[in-house]
Amino acid sequence: MSPEYVAQPSRLTAAIRVVAGLLVLATIVEVALRVLSPYPRVAQLLSDDMFGVHVDFDTFWSSAVALTHGTDIYETPAKLSNLNPPLLTMLLTPLATLDAVTAYRIFSVLTLLMMLGSVLAVCSELRLRPAVTALATLAVLASSPLFGTLMLGQIYPLLLVGLVAGWIAQRRGRPVLASVLFGIVVALKPSLAPILLLAAVQRQWLPFKAGIAGAAVASLIGVLVAGPSSAAGWLRIALSEPVSGWVDNASLPGLAVRFGLPSAIGTVLGLAVLAGTLWWCGHHRDRIDPGGTALWAVLAAALLFSPLAWHNYLMLLWPGVLVLITLGRGEITAIALAVPVFPVSFTVELPPHSSVTAAVTHSLYCAVLVGYWVILVRGATLSAPVSPRSPGTATSKRPAAAALP
């Protein structure tokens, strides 16, 4: 091997470490500023304004109330349209017996516990060291996606619980159970449906059928509880919702709208990314670890393809990012967890000098999502290093596979 060949990766590794160090330092400064001035964020979380601050939860709660009263769950006084299928409304009906503010408080505590429980479960499954687990948990707690989720009252931690449970089942040799759990997640958020195709491209036909069946049965239960007309109502709203070009939409269709292009261009590009990711996973199925990053790579591609992928969706990819630690990619993980600490408003406050400049500066989280997709795809065919000195994790017993060039 020539010295030039060895030097190039060394320089790249050094550059990545420098970037990771600078980002971690900037993250510490950002968190310190929040600690010194906590009022704005605390005030938003404690606000009683359901219509203006906790607007997403108000939408879900209003649909649950409508369900308990036997009325149309998609025709409510809420500010926003409910874009979720009837199954979610069914699950939230216990909160409909409470007033909106109390229900939001309880739901916020539950979502925070689900988020922390999911992260800790992933760290435990990966056998990460306590110090690494603590740092990862602190990064999650300080992240903009988590704050946005709690403030709005969104359901992403609920989805994360299902994804993590399925991923752990996959790692423990129960692919059918894993697919059923993924199917239930898809029933709650149909835009994540491409994750069910991973089993198909890997020619695991029984898990693939189990995933489809899980999604169909869970969806049917929601429709039967809410009434057959709820399915038509949800489809009507979901298919008519326009693609948002707002800074918070990290998908490729959203990116196209920000640049003044038809959303269809972003959709075609997103479809190419998704199809290419699935092809990659199928072509390299003999090298892919079922408990590695392949699931999360397909999930990232699905978010890029989706018409709406708010930056809060990033939390669904954090388990895959943590897997990278076991693959000797600790610096990449540090970067991936540090960037989401910076809020969306960071891009909004930048003064645009032209429409192109505005589109670029308002697409930070689209770039972050693309970056996540790249590192997760690259990690899909890597195996944990056999050295006991592998950073942050116990010794791996799996044989190492050839790394990507």
Short mmCIF file of C-alpha atoms in Angstrom, two decimals:
data_model
loop_
_atom_site.label_atom_id
_atom_site.label_comp_id
_atom_site.label_asym_id
_atom_site.label_seq_id
_atom_site.Cartn_x
_atom_site.Cartn_y
_atom_site.Cartn_z
CA MET A 1 0.00 0.00 0.00
CA SER A 2 1.46 3.34 -1.04
CA PRO A 3 2.14 6.12 1.50
CA GLU A 4 -0.14 8.44 -0.48
CA TYR A 5 -3.05 6.02 -0.10
CA VAL A 6 -2.53 5.86 3.66
CA ALA A 7 -2.11 9.61 4.07
CA GLN A 8 -5.38 10.55 2.41
CA PRO A 9 -7.66 8.72 4.90
CA SER A 10 -5.51 10.04 7.75
CA ARG A 11 -6.04 13.63 6.64
CA LEU A 12 -9.78 12.98 6.23
CA THR A 13 -9.99 11.45 9.70
CA ALA A 14 -8.12 14.40 11.18
CA ALA A 15 -10.45 16.84 9.43
CA ILE A 16 -13.52 14.99 10.71
CA ARG A 17 -12.13 15.09 14.23
CA VAL A 18 -11.50 18.82 13.99
CA VAL A 19 -15.04 19.44 12.73
CA ALA A 20 -16.46 17.23 15.45
CA GLY A 21 -14.46 19.07 18.11
CA LEU A 22 -15.57 22.49 16.88
CA LEU A 23 -19.22 21.43 16.68
CA VAL A 24 -19.15 19.93 20.15
CA LEU A 25 -17.60 23.16 21.47
CA ALA A 26 -20.27 25.24 19.71
CA THR A 27 -22.93 22.92 21.11
CA ILE A 28 -21.64 23.45 24.65
CA VAL A 29 -21.78 27.21 24.14
CA GLU A 30 -25.35 26.96 22.77
CA VAL A 31 -26.50 24.87 25.74
CA ALA A 32 -24.76 27.22 28.18
CA LEU A 33 -26.62 30.19 26.68
CA ARG A 34 -29.91 28.36 27.13
CA VAL A 35 -29.10 27.57 30.76
CA LEU A 36 -28.27 31.23 31.42
CA SER A 37 -31.50 32.35 29.74
CA PRO A 38 -34.02 29.50 30.08
CA TYR A 39 -37.20 31.58 30.25
CA PRO A 40 -38.20 31.63 26.53
CA ARG A 41 -38.16 27.85 26.18
CA VAL A 42 -39.62 27.12 29.59
CA ALA A 43 -42.40 29.63 28.98
CA GLN A 44 -43.34 27.91 25.72
CA LEU A 45 -43.45 24.47 27.33
CA LEU A 46 -45.54 25.74 30.25
CA SER A 47 -47.85 27.83 28.11
CA ASP A 48 -51.60 27.21 28.28
CA ASP A 49 -52.05 28.40 24.68
CA MET A 50 -53.24 25.27 22.93
CA PHE A 51 -54.37 27.05 19.76
CA GLY A 52 -51.13 28.92 19.13
CA VAL A 53 -48.27 27.03 20.85
CA HIS A 54 -49.25 23.39 21.41
CA VAL A 55 -51.09 23.44 18.12
CA ASP A 56 -50.37 19.89 16.94
CA PHE A 57 -51.52 18.28 20.15
CA ASP A 58 -54.64 20.43 20.11
CA THR A 59 -55.38 18.93 16.70
CA PHE A 60 -54.92 15.36 17.92
CA TRP A 61 -56.87 15.96 21.13
CA SER A 62 -59.76 17.57 19.25
CA SER A 63 -59.99 14.52 16.99
CA ALA A 64 -60.01 12.25 20.04
CA VAL A 65 -62.82 14.29 21.59
CA ALA A 66 -64.76 14.07 18.33
CA LEU A 67 -64.32 10.29 18.33
CA THR A 68 -65.73 9.98 21.86
CA HIS A 69 -68.72 12.06 20.76
CA GLY A 70 -69.28 10.05 17.60
CA THR A 71 -68.59 12.94 15.21
CA ASP A 72 -66.18 13.34 12.29
CA ILE A 73 -62.62 13.19 13.66
CA TYR A 74 -61.36 15.31 10.75
CA GLU A 75 -63.91 18.11 11.19
CA THR A 76 -62.91 19.80 14.45
CA PRO A 77 -62.39 23.37 15.77
CA ALA A 78 -58.60 22.80 15.79
CA LYS A 79 -56.40 25.27 13.96
CA LEU A 80 -54.69 22.64 11.78
CA SER A 81 -55.94 19.64 9.86
CA ASN A 82 -55.21 16.25 11.38
CA LEU A 83 -52.93 14.51 8.89
CA ASN A 84 -52.71 11.27 10.86
CA PRO A 85 -54.83 8.14 10.25
CA PRO A 86 -57.66 7.09 12.59
CA LEU A 87 -55.43 4.69 14.56
CA LEU A 88 -53.67 7.57 16.31
CA THR A 89 -56.98 9.15 17.30
CA MET A 90 -58.08 5.83 18.76
CA LEU A 91 -54.91 5.58 20.86
CA LEU A 92 -55.38 9.10 22.24
CA THR A 93 -59.02 8.69 23.29
CA PRO A 94 -58.11 8.20 27.00
CA LEU A 95 -56.87 11.82 27.00
CA ALA A 96 -60.17 13.06 25.58
CA THR A 97 -61.73 12.77 29.05
CA LEU A 98 -59.41 15.54 30.28
CA ASP A 99 -59.28 19.21 29.42
CA ALA A 100 -56.83 20.11 26.64
CA VAL A 101 -54.14 21.66 28.85
CA THR A 102 -54.07 18.78 31.36
CA ALA A 103 -54.04 16.26 28.53
CA TYR A 104 -51.11 18.08 26.93
CA ARG A 105 -49.14 18.07 30.19
CA ILE A 106 -49.62 14.33 30.65
CA PHE A 107 -48.83 13.62 27.01
CA SER A 108 -45.64 15.72 27.21
CA VAL A 109 -44.38 13.76 30.18
CA LEU A 110 -45.17 10.48 28.45
CA THR A 111 -43.44 11.52 25.22
CA LEU A 112 -40.35 12.64 27.14
CA LEU A 113 -40.23 9.31 28.96
CA MET A 114 -40.69 7.43 25.66
CA MET A 115 -37.87 9.41 24.09
CA LEU A 116 -35.45 8.81 26.95
CA GLY A 117 -36.48 5.18 27.26
CA SER A 118 -35.86 4.59 23.56
CA VAL A 119 -32.39 6.16 23.67
CA LEU A 120 -31.41 4.24 26.79
CA ALA A 121 -32.73 0.99 25.28
CA VAL A 122 -30.61 1.52 22.17
CA CYS A 123 -27.51 2.33 24.22
CA SER A 124 -28.09 -0.77 26.35
CA GLU A 125 -28.59 -2.97 23.30
CA LEU A 126 -25.36 -1.65 21.78
CA ARG A 127 -23.56 -2.06 25.13
CA LEU A 128 -22.27 1.48 25.04
CA ARG A 129 -20.21 2.66 27.97
CA PRO A 130 -22.02 4.66 30.67
CA ALA A 131 -20.13 7.85 29.78
CA VAL A 132 -21.08 7.54 26.11
CA THR A 133 -24.69 6.81 27.04
CA ALA A 134 -24.78 9.87 29.28
CA LEU A 135 -23.35 12.14 26.57
CA ALA A 136 -25.77 10.80 23.96
CA THR A 137 -28.70 11.32 26.32
CA LEU A 138 -27.63 14.89 27.10
CA ALA A 139 -27.33 15.65 23.37
CA VAL A 140 -30.86 14.33 22.83
CA LEU A 141 -32.25 16.36 25.73
CA ALA A 142 -30.64 19.53 24.35
CA SER A 143 -31.77 18.95 20.77
CA SER A 144 -34.06 21.20 18.81
CA PRO A 145 -36.17 18.27 17.49
CA LEU A 146 -37.01 17.16 21.02
CA PHE A 147 -37.89 20.67 22.14
CA GLY A 148 -40.03 21.21 19.03
CA THR A 149 -41.77 17.90 19.60
CA LEU A 150 -42.59 18.69 23.23
CA MET A 151 -43.70 22.23 22.46
CA LEU A 152 -46.02 21.22 19.62
CA GLY A 153 -47.17 18.01 21.28
CA GLN A 154 -46.16 15.75 18.42
CA ILE A 155 -46.10 11.93 18.30
CA TYR A 156 -42.55 11.22 17.12
CA PRO A 157 -41.43 9.55 20.39
CA LEU A 158 -44.35 7.15 20.05
CA LEU A 159 -43.12 6.21 16.58
CA LEU A 160 -39.58 5.90 17.92
CA VAL A 161 -40.68 3.38 20.54
CA GLY A 162 -42.11 1.15 17.82
CA LEU A 163 -39.05 1.49 15.60
CA VAL A 164 -36.62 0.75 18.43
CA ALA A 165 -38.67 -2.23 19.61
CA GLY A 166 -38.69 -3.64 16.08
CA TRP A 167 -34.98 -2.99 15.59
CA ILE A 168 -34.13 -4.77 18.87
CA ALA A 169 -36.33 -7.71 17.85
CA GLN A 170 -34.44 -7.80 14.55
CA ARG A 171 -31.10 -7.87 16.33
CA ARG A 172 -32.29 -10.72 18.52
CA GLY A 173 -33.24 -12.93 15.61
CA ARG A 174 -37.00 -12.30 15.49
CA PRO A 175 -37.51 -10.71 12.05
CA VAL A 176 -41.24 -11.50 11.84
CA LEU A 177 -41.99 -9.77 15.14
CA ALA A 178 -39.78 -6.89 14.03
CA SER A 179 -41.74 -6.47 10.80
CA VAL A 180 -45.07 -6.56 12.62
CA LEU A 181 -43.87 -3.77 14.91
CA PHE A 182 -42.67 -1.77 11.91
CA GLY A 183 -46.06 -2.33 10.32
CA ILE A 184 -47.82 -0.82 13.35
CA VAL A 185 -45.52 2.22 13.12
CA VAL A 186 -46.44 2.58 9.45
CA ALA A 187 -50.13 2.39 10.37
CA LEU A 188 -49.55 5.39 12.64
CA LYS A 189 -47.45 7.30 10.10
CA PRO A 190 -47.95 5.97 6.53
CA SER A 191 -45.18 8.17 5.12
CA LEU A 192 -42.75 5.72 6.73
CA ALA A 193 -44.12 2.80 4.66
CA PRO A 194 -40.89 2.33 2.62
CA ILE A 195 -39.22 0.71 5.66
CA LEU A 196 -41.42 -2.34 5.02
CA LEU A 197 -39.75 -2.76 1.62
CA LEU A 198 -36.36 -3.45 3.22
CA ALA A 199 -37.38 -7.04 3.96
CA ALA A 200 -38.56 -7.45 0.36
CA VAL A 201 -35.30 -6.28 -1.26
CA GLN A 202 -33.44 -8.60 1.08
CA ARG A 203 -35.73 -11.44 -0.07
CA GLN A 204 -37.10 -12.06 3.41
CA TRP A 205 -40.60 -12.79 2.23
CA LEU A 206 -42.20 -13.95 5.46
CA PRO A 207 -41.14 -10.81 7.41
CA PHE A 208 -42.22 -8.68 4.44
CA LYS A 209 -45.70 -10.23 4.47
CA ALA A 210 -45.84 -9.90 8.25
CA GLY A 211 -45.05 -6.19 8.01
CA ILE A 212 -47.76 -5.59 5.42
CA ALA A 213 -50.24 -7.58 7.49
CA GLY A 214 -49.31 -5.68 10.67
CA ALA A 215 -49.85 -2.33 8.96
CA ALA A 216 -53.15 -3.45 7.39
CA VAL A 217 -54.61 -4.93 10.57
CA ALA A 218 -53.61 -1.97 12.76
CA SER A 219 -55.02 0.46 10.19
CA LEU A 220 -58.25 -1.53 9.93
CA ILE A 221 -58.72 -1.49 13.71
CA GLY A 222 -58.42 2.30 13.70
CA VAL A 223 -60.91 2.63 10.86
CA LEU A 224 -63.43 0.29 12.49
CA VAL A 225 -63.26 2.20 15.78
CA ALA A 226 -63.51 5.64 14.14
CA GLY A 227 -66.00 4.57 11.49
CA PRO A 228 -65.51 3.65 7.82
CA SER A 229 -65.95 7.25 6.70
CA SER A 230 -62.81 8.19 8.66
CA ALA A 231 -60.62 6.39 6.13
CA ALA A 232 -62.05 8.44 3.27
CA GLY A 233 -61.71 11.62 5.32
CA TRP A 234 -58.09 10.94 6.11
CA LEU A 235 -57.24 10.11 2.49
CA ARG A 236 -58.94 13.28 1.28
CA ILE A 237 -56.94 15.47 3.65
CA ALA A 238 -53.65 13.62 3.21
CA LEU A 239 -53.77 13.74 -0.59
CA SER A 240 -54.84 17.39 -0.77
CA GLU A 241 -52.26 18.78 1.66
CA PRO A 242 -49.79 20.96 -0.28
CA VAL A 243 -46.02 20.61 0.06
CA SER A 244 -44.71 23.21 2.47
CA GLY A 245 -41.60 25.21 1.61
CA TRP A 246 -41.21 26.32 5.21
CA VAL A 247 -37.71 26.13 6.71
CA ASP A 248 -38.78 23.27 8.99
CA ASN A 249 -39.58 20.90 6.09
CA ALA A 250 -36.40 18.91 5.47
CA SER A 251 -37.72 16.77 2.59
CA LEU A 252 -36.57 17.12 -1.01
CA PRO A 253 -40.05 18.21 -2.23
CA GLY A 254 -39.91 20.95 0.41
CA LEU A 255 -36.44 21.92 -0.79
CA ALA A 256 -37.73 22.25 -4.36
CA VAL A 257 -40.55 24.56 -3.22
CA ARG A 258 -38.09 26.79 -1.35
CA PHE A 259 -36.12 27.23 -4.57
CA GLY A 260 -39.28 28.15 -6.47
CA LEU A 261 -39.46 24.82 -8.32
CA PRO A 262 -42.43 22.47 -8.65
CA SER A 263 -42.61 20.06 -5.72
CA ALA A 264 -42.80 17.23 -8.28
CA ILE A 265 -39.10 17.76 -9.06
CA GLY A 266 -38.22 17.14 -5.43
CA THR A 267 -40.55 14.14 -5.37
CA VAL A 268 -38.83 12.57 -8.37
CA LEU A 269 -35.43 13.20 -6.83
CA GLY A 270 -36.61 11.77 -3.52
CA LEU A 271 -37.98 8.71 -5.28
CA ALA A 272 -34.60 8.19 -6.93
CA VAL A 273 -32.88 8.44 -3.53
CA LEU A 274 -35.32 5.95 -2.01
CA ALA A 275 -35.12 3.50 -4.91
CA GLY A 276 -31.34 3.74 -4.94
CA THR A 277 -31.16 3.07 -1.20
CA LEU A 278 -33.40 0.01 -1.47
CA TRP A 279 -31.41 -1.24 -4.45
CA TRP A 280 -28.17 -0.80 -2.49
CA CYS A 281 -29.56 -2.75 0.47
CA GLY A 282 -30.80 -5.50 -1.83
CA HIS A 283 -27.60 -5.68 -3.87
CA HIS A 284 -25.48 -5.95 -0.71
CA ARG A 285 -27.92 -8.04 1.32
CA ASP A 286 -25.24 -10.64 2.11
CA ARG A 287 -23.10 -7.96 3.77
CA ILE A 288 -25.80 -6.07 5.64
CA ASP A 289 -26.22 -6.61 9.37
CA PRO A 290 -29.99 -6.74 10.11
CA GLY A 291 -29.34 -4.93 13.38
CA GLY A 292 -27.12 -2.27 11.84
CA THR A 293 -27.97 0.98 10.09
CA ALA A 294 -29.83 -0.37 7.03
CA LEU A 295 -33.28 0.22 8.53
CA TRP A 296 -32.38 3.77 9.47
CA ALA A 297 -30.85 4.44 6.04
CA VAL A 298 -34.13 3.45 4.35
CA LEU A 299 -36.02 5.54 6.90
CA ALA A 300 -33.85 8.57 6.08
CA ALA A 301 -34.52 8.03 2.36
CA ALA A 302 -38.26 7.77 3.08
CA LEU A 303 -38.17 11.12 4.89
CA LEU A 304 -36.32 12.76 1.99
CA PHE A 305 -39.01 11.43 -0.37
CA SER A 306 -41.97 12.40 1.84
CA PRO A 307 -43.87 15.62 1.03
CA LEU A 308 -43.52 16.70 4.66
CA ALA A 309 -40.55 15.79 6.86
CA TRP A 310 -40.37 18.31 9.67
CA HIS A 311 -36.96 18.61 11.30
CA ASN A 312 -38.38 16.90 14.41
CA TYR A 313 -38.39 13.65 12.42
CA LEU A 314 -34.60 13.54 12.87
CA MET A 315 -35.10 11.93 16.26
CA LEU A 316 -36.35 8.81 14.49
CA LEU A 317 -32.86 8.37 13.02
CA TRP A 318 -30.83 8.74 16.21
CA PRO A 319 -30.73 4.99 16.98
CA GLY A 320 -29.00 4.43 13.64
CA VAL A 321 -26.59 7.25 14.41
CA LEU A 322 -25.72 5.59 17.73
CA VAL A 323 -25.02 2.33 15.91
CA LEU A 324 -22.19 4.15 14.12
CA ILE A 325 -20.31 4.31 17.42
CA THR A 326 -19.99 0.52 17.40
CA LEU A 327 -18.65 0.75 13.85
CA GLY A 328 -15.76 2.98 14.88
CA ARG A 329 -17.45 6.15 13.65
CA GLY A 330 -17.58 8.02 16.95
CA GLU A 331 -16.58 11.36 15.42
CA ILE A 332 -19.35 11.14 12.85
CA THR A 333 -21.83 10.36 15.63
CA ALA A 334 -20.63 13.40 17.58
CA ILE A 335 -21.25 15.63 14.56
CA ALA A 336 -24.66 14.08 13.85
CA LEU A 337 -25.84 14.59 17.43
CA ALA A 338 -24.32 18.06 17.81
CA VAL A 339 -25.89 19.71 14.77
CA PRO A 340 -29.55 19.21 15.84
CA VAL A 341 -28.87 21.12 19.04
CA PHE A 342 -29.07 24.31 16.98
CA PRO A 343 -32.69 25.43 16.50
CA VAL A 344 -34.52 25.99 13.24
CA SER A 345 -34.67 29.69 14.09
CA PHE A 346 -30.91 29.75 13.52
CA THR A 347 -31.62 29.67 9.79
CA VAL A 348 -34.66 31.95 9.96
CA GLU A 349 -32.66 34.73 11.59
CA LEU A 350 -30.01 34.79 8.87
CA PRO A 351 -30.58 37.88 6.69
CA PRO A 352 -31.16 36.70 3.11
CA HIS A 353 -29.66 38.85 0.37
CA SER A 354 -31.51 37.12 -2.45
CA SER A 355 -34.12 34.42 -2.97
CA VAL A 356 -31.38 31.86 -3.67
CA THR A 357 -29.52 32.89 -0.52
CA ALA A 358 -32.74 32.60 1.47
CA ALA A 359 -33.45 29.16 0.04
CA VAL A 360 -29.95 27.96 0.91
CA THR A 361 -29.89 29.38 4.43
CA HIS A 362 -33.38 28.05 5.10
CA SER A 363 -32.40 24.51 4.10
CA LEU A 364 -30.02 23.68 6.95
CA TYR A 365 -32.07 20.75 8.16
CA CYS A 366 -32.54 19.38 4.65
CA ALA A 367 -28.75 19.29 4.41
CA VAL A 368 -28.61 17.61 7.82
CA LEU A 369 -31.13 14.96 6.72
CA VAL A 370 -29.14 14.31 3.53
CA GLY A 371 -26.01 13.99 5.67
CA TYR A 372 -27.75 11.48 7.94
CA TRP A 373 -28.82 9.49 4.90
CA VAL A 374 -25.26 9.37 3.55
CA ILE A 375 -23.64 8.19 6.78
CA LEU A 376 -26.36 5.63 7.46
CA VAL A 377 -26.10 4.16 3.96
CA ARG A 378 -22.32 3.96 4.27
CA GLY A 379 -22.66 2.28 7.64
CA ALA A 380 -25.09 -0.35 6.39
CA THR A 381 -22.37 -2.65 5.05
CA LEU A 382 -19.89 -2.14 7.88
CA SER A 383 -19.45 -4.51 10.79
CA ALA A 384 -18.28 -3.68 14.29
CA PRO A 385 -14.47 -3.77 14.67
CA VAL A 386 -13.16 -6.82 16.44
CA SER A 387 -10.73 -4.85 18.60
CA PRO A 388 -11.66 -4.63 22.30
CA ARG A 389 -10.57 -1.01 22.13
CA SER A 390 -13.51 -0.13 19.94
CA PRO A 391 -14.59 3.33 21.14
CA GLY A 392 -17.61 3.47 23.42
CA THR A 393 -18.64 -0.15 23.18
CA ALA A 394 -17.84 -3.59 24.42
CA THR A 395 -15.95 -6.06 22.27
CA SER A 396 -17.91 -7.16 19.23
CA LYS A 397 -18.19 -10.86 18.50
CA ARG A 398 -19.19 -10.41 14.88
CA PRO A 399 -16.64 -10.79 12.11
CA ALA A 400 -15.56 -7.58 10.45
CA ALA A 401 -16.73 -7.02 6.90
CA ALA A 402 -14.89 -5.11 4.22
CA ALA A 403 -15.37 -1.37 4.64
CA LEU A 404 -16.76 0.81 1.91
CA PRO A 405 -14.10 2.50 -0.21
#
